[in-house]
Amino acid sequence: MPITPMIPGSGLIGWQVLQTTMSKQRTAFNASADLARDTEYFKEKIGTIESGDDLVKDRRLLSVALAAFGLSDQVDSTYLIKRVLNEGAEDDGALANKLKDGRYIALARAFSFEETTSFPFQEDGFAGDILASYDERIRADLADLLEQPEYATNPLAAATLEATVLDALETTKTYFRESIGSVTSVDDLMKDNDLLKVALTAFGVEERTNSKALLKRVFEEGASDPGALANVLGDRGLIAMTKAFGFDTEPTIAIRTNGFADKIIDNYQWQMFEDAVNEVNPTIGTALSFQRGAPALAGLDSSENTKWFNVLGDSTMREVFQTALGLPGSFSQIDIDKQVEMLKEKAASRFGITQFKDLEDETIRNKVIYSYLLQSDVASNTGFGSQQIALTLLSSIQNQRT
């Protein structure tokens, strides 16, 4: 059995202790024998799964998968889970969407068994590596140019040139960083001269700029086959470039992509820890779940209203906001559109949330959590005198600040 989290105190005091010791507690929790065995088994076996049916047949794998999305109690609902996995979440009529529960939608999207291609240039960190090389080459060329007589003897012209080049450099880097992820094919890259220029310069093959037919073949063929054009030409820059972009990557299902198992395991470990905290102190457990879930919801590419509707459809999100804002239990009985309107207005007034994306800001997120914890303390101390409640809350706040 996993170890029990240590939370000596309730409300803000217990929360602060948990936050301070979170890293050490989670490390010890994740190292417990049961969790370690389950995560190792998942990492070893998940790549062999071909369909939703396969996953459901392996109860041990299924248990980890469901727990990662807060669905541990559905491990015996094999027919339902099989339908959710096999139907996916792309079609509005899919079961995951009909259930109106974000956990099933997230599960269906994560364990999609449709073949897709995940290119290296769509991964986090790719632009940074390319742009570092591009920046270095542009600055080196600029330094060489500034040593030419017409600039070495003319400080004003040199300063103007340097400012112009560096300004253009930053503009180009920003464009590449924001646009490379939207590329889905070689043709997309070839049509965008700005993106292509960065790629070629970063790998020192900018002299190939006008050889579009050659470049297209190089990108499409990759460098795995000895007979690929890049290898035949023996151009190290072209070889490195086509390997980096990986347009020859074969389609695969999500569970076989790099990092998939690690992401699910991380979710699983977090969820199990949250469940353990919840058993010790449900209020702090709910706050912990909100702390992790709010930024994820805020980062979704959805409309403001859709995100607030998701709050109302998620028991944890609803509880935190409803309690933090001091809304009565009857709040859930009014028209759902009116609920969204009230949540948006009160969240803006109380916490400065003008758009849901603001919850990615830790300071704003903490305002909501602290208010939730304080309001929960008030509700749980209804039998105390008002003076005693005030002293308790004041003590909590002072401990939180120290």
XYZ file of C-alpha atoms in Angstrom:
402
model
C 0.000 0.000 0.000
C 1.240 3.565 -0.745
C 2.289 5.614 2.253
C -0.226 8.041 3.769
C 0.516 11.740 3.078
C 1.383 13.799 6.159
C -0.932 16.803 6.606
C -0.632 18.066 10.187
C -3.487 20.543 10.277
C -6.457 21.654 8.223
C -7.325 24.646 6.078
C -4.541 27.010 5.107
C -2.142 25.558 7.693
C -2.470 22.032 6.335
C -2.296 23.351 2.790
C 0.920 25.249 3.452
C 2.562 22.210 5.047
C 1.590 20.079 2.060
C 2.923 22.635 -0.430
C 6.219 22.926 1.432
C 6.761 19.165 1.635
C 5.100 18.183 -1.661
C 8.230 17.163 -3.545
C 9.577 14.900 -0.798
C 6.168 13.404 -0.049
C 5.450 12.620 -3.687
C 8.872 11.064 -4.199
C 8.313 8.734 -1.265
C 4.727 8.036 -2.324
C 5.676 7.159 -5.909
C 8.448 4.855 -4.688
C 6.032 2.670 -2.729
C 6.139 -0.941 -3.895
C 2.611 -1.188 -5.317
C 2.852 1.993 -7.388
C 6.352 1.182 -8.593
C 5.270 -2.280 -9.786
C 2.176 -0.945 -11.551
C 4.004 1.863 -13.318
C 6.796 -0.449 -14.444
C 4.256 -2.944 -15.805
C 2.410 -0.181 -17.649
C 5.591 1.171 -19.225
C 6.636 -2.317 -20.327
C 3.291 -3.517 -21.737
C 1.356 -0.519 -23.075
C 3.200 -0.530 -26.401
C 1.776 -3.985 -27.202
C -1.845 -2.808 -27.068
C -3.562 -2.573 -30.468
C -7.121 -1.545 -29.578
C -9.549 -0.560 -26.866
C -10.534 -4.221 -26.582
C -6.931 -5.191 -25.825
C -6.640 -2.561 -23.117
C -9.874 -3.607 -21.422
C -8.740 -7.250 -21.389
C -5.642 -6.375 -19.349
C -7.125 -5.313 -16.023
C -3.774 -4.223 -14.628
C -3.069 -1.884 -17.542
C -6.663 -0.677 -17.522
C -6.478 0.128 -13.822
C -3.519 2.449 -14.352
C -5.096 4.055 -17.431
C -8.400 4.734 -15.698
C -6.776 5.936 -12.480
C -4.743 8.446 -14.491
C -8.010 10.149 -15.451
C -9.775 9.818 -12.116
C -11.907 6.882 -13.270
C -10.667 4.126 -10.968
C -14.210 3.304 -9.895
C -15.077 2.367 -13.489
C -12.601 -0.506 -13.814
C -15.457 -3.036 -13.851
C -17.534 -1.046 -16.372
C -15.784 -2.826 -19.222
C -18.554 -2.394 -21.807
C -18.757 1.359 -21.221
C -14.967 1.841 -21.232
C -14.591 -0.280 -24.368
C -17.110 1.912 -26.197
C -15.427 5.107 -24.994
C -12.032 3.891 -26.210
C -13.205 2.497 -29.551
C -15.458 5.433 -30.474
C -12.910 8.098 -29.530
C -13.955 11.720 -29.032
C -13.818 13.294 -32.495
C -17.439 12.592 -33.382
C -20.042 14.615 -31.469
C -22.119 11.463 -31.252
C -19.348 9.422 -29.595
C -20.215 8.060 -26.159
C -17.422 10.029 -24.457
C -19.046 13.280 -25.597
C -22.561 12.145 -24.718
C -21.518 11.379 -21.140
C -20.723 15.089 -20.651
C -17.845 14.218 -18.333
C -14.445 15.621 -19.241
C -12.656 12.616 -17.761
C -14.043 10.264 -20.415
C -13.241 12.716 -23.191
C -9.652 13.059 -21.956
C -9.333 9.266 -21.739
C -10.679 8.767 -25.273
C -8.373 11.417 -26.717
C -5.282 10.107 -24.947
C -5.882 6.477 -25.929
C -6.776 7.140 -29.545
C -6.116 4.067 -31.690
C -6.247 5.936 -35.001
C -2.892 6.196 -36.744
C -1.401 9.671 -36.725
C 2.015 11.098 -37.482
C 3.829 13.017 -34.783
C 6.684 14.941 -36.388
C 9.745 15.996 -34.365
C 9.226 19.657 -35.257
C 5.837 19.569 -33.503
C 7.414 18.623 -30.178
C 8.215 21.064 -27.390
C 11.780 22.300 -27.527
C 12.305 21.794 -31.260
C 12.107 25.489 -32.170
C 14.535 26.397 -29.404
C 17.296 24.160 -30.720
C 16.868 25.295 -34.332
C 16.665 28.972 -33.423
C 19.778 28.788 -31.246
C 21.755 27.601 -34.261
C 20.069 30.127 -36.569
C 20.798 32.984 -34.139
C 24.454 31.968 -33.859
C 24.943 31.889 -37.643
C 23.205 35.206 -38.266
C 25.248 36.937 -35.571
C 28.468 35.423 -36.931
C 27.635 36.697 -40.434
C 26.823 40.113 -38.975
C 30.154 40.241 -37.141
C 31.999 39.412 -40.355
C 30.104 42.098 -42.234
C 30.816 44.741 -39.602
C 34.531 44.122 -40.077
C 34.296 45.201 -43.724
C 35.896 48.618 -44.416
C 32.632 50.417 -45.213
C 31.338 49.623 -41.715
C 34.578 49.408 -39.721
C 35.314 53.042 -40.586
C 31.721 54.271 -40.277
C 30.308 53.748 -36.743
C 26.927 55.249 -37.612
C 26.413 52.929 -40.574
C 27.630 49.987 -38.493
C 25.210 50.782 -35.665
C 22.326 51.161 -38.103
C 23.126 47.879 -39.799
C 23.475 46.027 -36.503
C 20.171 47.369 -35.159
C 18.362 46.486 -38.392
C 19.750 42.945 -38.557
C 19.102 42.172 -34.886
C 15.570 43.519 -35.093
C 14.873 41.359 -38.154
C 16.482 38.395 -36.375
C 14.094 38.640 -33.419
C 11.088 39.053 -35.722
C 12.066 35.969 -37.728
C 12.672 33.893 -34.595
C 9.288 34.850 -33.182
C 7.572 33.909 -36.424
C 9.326 30.545 -36.581
C 8.524 29.742 -32.956
C 4.844 30.578 -33.433
C 4.388 28.982 -36.858
C 6.460 25.786 -37.083
C 3.930 23.769 -35.087
C 1.237 24.391 -37.704
C 3.276 22.706 -40.459
C 1.874 19.283 -41.366
C 3.726 18.401 -44.567
C 6.825 19.057 -46.628
C 4.744 21.194 -48.962
C 3.697 23.423 -46.041
C 7.337 24.065 -45.192
C 8.390 24.590 -48.804
C 5.660 27.191 -49.354
C 6.783 29.288 -46.392
C 10.032 30.959 -47.383
C 10.586 32.447 -43.919
C 10.376 29.090 -42.169
C 12.482 27.431 -44.853
C 15.140 30.142 -44.603
C 15.531 29.523 -40.870
C 15.799 25.765 -41.386
C 18.404 26.027 -44.131
C 20.481 28.650 -42.312
C 20.393 26.748 -39.017
C 22.000 23.736 -40.720
C 24.387 25.737 -42.889
C 22.813 24.815 -46.236
C 21.331 28.196 -47.159
C 23.076 27.995 -50.550
C 20.402 25.391 -51.446
C 17.618 27.969 -51.116
C 16.677 27.938 -54.797
C 16.942 24.154 -55.197
C 13.320 23.540 -54.225
C 12.935 20.205 -56.002
C 16.092 18.860 -54.368
C 15.071 20.097 -50.934
C 11.629 18.536 -51.224
C 13.157 15.147 -52.020
C 15.642 15.470 -49.166
C 12.854 16.212 -46.660
C 10.544 13.490 -47.970
C 13.172 10.732 -48.143
C 14.811 11.444 -44.801
C 18.194 9.871 -44.050
C 17.399 6.380 -42.770
C 17.865 4.721 -46.173
C 21.458 4.727 -47.511
C 19.957 5.467 -50.933
C 18.157 8.618 -49.740
C 19.240 11.725 -51.658
C 20.788 13.441 -48.622
C 23.061 10.427 -48.091
C 23.886 10.106 -51.795
C 24.933 13.762 -51.869
C 26.982 13.254 -48.728
C 25.969 16.685 -47.443
C 26.183 16.627 -43.653
C 24.009 19.730 -43.332
C 21.213 18.218 -45.407
C 21.466 14.923 -43.528
C 21.238 16.643 -40.141
C 18.371 18.837 -41.299
C 16.201 16.043 -42.669
C 16.832 13.942 -39.553
C 15.841 16.859 -37.341
C 12.565 17.569 -39.158
C 11.712 13.883 -39.585
C 9.187 14.160 -42.413
C 9.787 10.469 -43.115
C 8.351 9.547 -39.699
C 5.962 6.603 -39.991
C 2.354 6.975 -38.739
C 1.636 5.292 -35.417
C -1.014 5.159 -32.722
C -0.779 7.462 -29.726
C 0.339 4.835 -27.223
C 3.501 4.182 -29.244
C 4.633 7.787 -29.473
C 7.610 8.985 -27.454
C 6.693 10.044 -23.955
C 3.157 8.619 -23.989
C 3.715 6.104 -21.196
C 5.551 8.684 -19.085
C 2.668 11.174 -19.395
C 0.070 8.604 -18.369
C 2.246 7.395 -15.494
C 2.739 10.967 -14.289
C -1.040 11.508 -14.366
C -1.541 8.189 -12.588
C 0.925 9.015 -9.828
C -0.597 12.466 -9.343
C -4.124 11.091 -9.215
C -3.183 8.391 -6.722
C -1.471 11.003 -4.538
C -4.509 13.281 -4.731
C -6.744 10.368 -3.744
C -4.480 9.630 -0.775
C -4.543 13.282 0.318
C -8.314 13.271 -0.071
C -8.582 10.350 2.342
C -6.634 12.326 4.961
C -8.393 15.655 4.345
C -11.070 15.901 1.611
C -10.963 19.705 1.519
C -7.215 19.846 0.936
C -7.528 16.952 -1.525
C -10.065 18.944 -3.532
C -7.807 22.017 -3.466
C -4.886 19.911 -4.704
C -6.968 18.538 -7.564
C -8.013 22.074 -8.494
C -4.402 23.286 -8.369
C -3.447 20.792 -11.058
C -6.662 20.799 -13.087
C -7.310 24.532 -13.440
C -4.216 25.341 -15.573
C -4.953 22.359 -17.823
C -8.500 23.588 -18.447
C -7.293 27.169 -18.860
C -4.843 26.091 -21.556
C -7.429 24.362 -23.750
C -8.216 25.855 -27.142
C -11.872 26.447 -26.297
C -14.167 29.438 -25.904
C -14.593 31.182 -22.558
C -18.120 29.870 -22.113
C -17.057 26.312 -22.959
C -14.433 26.419 -20.219
C -16.931 27.714 -17.665
C -19.418 25.038 -18.719
C -16.631 22.517 -18.084
C -16.292 23.957 -14.576
C -19.970 23.313 -13.944
C -19.630 19.782 -15.305
C -16.631 18.934 -13.124
C -17.512 18.221 -9.490
C -14.132 19.418 -8.184
C -14.058 22.652 -10.194
C -17.679 23.414 -9.318
C -17.127 22.800 -5.603
C -14.035 25.001 -5.429
C -15.550 27.946 -7.298
C -18.956 27.693 -5.656
C -17.413 27.565 -2.179
C -14.711 30.173 -2.855
C -17.307 32.617 -4.172
C -19.720 31.950 -1.320
C -22.505 30.781 -3.616
C -25.414 28.944 -1.967
C -26.298 25.301 -2.547
C -29.338 26.426 -4.548
C -26.964 27.932 -7.131
C -27.006 24.677 -9.103
C -30.784 24.888 -9.493
C -30.840 28.030 -11.629
C -30.561 28.088 -15.437
C -27.124 26.848 -16.515
C -26.460 29.863 -18.740
C -27.205 32.089 -15.756
C -24.796 29.999 -13.655
C -22.004 30.668 -16.156
C -22.834 34.365 -16.228
C -22.736 34.608 -12.430
C -19.496 32.647 -12.170
C -17.765 34.895 -14.705
C -18.984 38.096 -13.032
C -18.125 37.036 -9.481
C -14.761 35.498 -10.435
C -13.791 38.762 -12.138
C -14.916 40.862 -9.178
C -13.437 38.644 -6.459
C -10.290 37.253 -8.033
C -9.595 39.455 -11.064
C -10.273 36.625 -13.529
C -11.146 38.492 -16.723
C -10.508 35.440 -18.905
C -10.225 31.804 -17.876
C -6.625 31.738 -19.084
C -5.810 33.917 -16.058
C -5.918 30.736 -13.971
C -2.577 29.758 -15.471
C -1.187 32.482 -13.193
C -0.206 30.902 -9.872
C -1.047 34.076 -7.921
C -4.623 34.180 -9.204
C -5.013 30.433 -8.776
C -3.883 30.715 -5.159
C -6.458 33.416 -4.488
C -9.190 30.980 -5.465
C -7.671 28.142 -3.425
C -7.160 30.258 -0.289
C -10.716 31.554 -0.472
C -12.005 28.003 -0.917
C -10.064 26.770 2.107
C -11.158 29.703 4.288
C -14.808 29.381 3.288
C -14.643 25.652 3.943
C -13.218 26.358 7.402
C -16.085 28.739 8.118
C -18.628 26.137 7.008
C -17.042 23.393 9.131
C -16.907 25.655 12.206
C -20.566 26.693 12.216
C -20.845 25.537 15.815
C -18.139 27.934 16.992
C -18.701 31.492 18.087
C -17.923 34.197 15.535
C -14.985 35.464 17.583
C -13.394 31.998 17.706
C -13.837 31.555 13.933
C -12.205 34.931 13.312
C -9.234 34.006 15.517
C -8.872 30.645 13.746
C -8.873 32.251 10.295
C -6.485 34.994 11.395
C -4.091 32.365 12.728
C -4.302 30.455 9.437
C -3.572 33.545 7.379
C -0.598 34.526 9.557
C 0.850 31.021 9.267
C 0.338 31.130 5.506
C 2.328 34.386 5.214
C 5.281 33.175 7.287
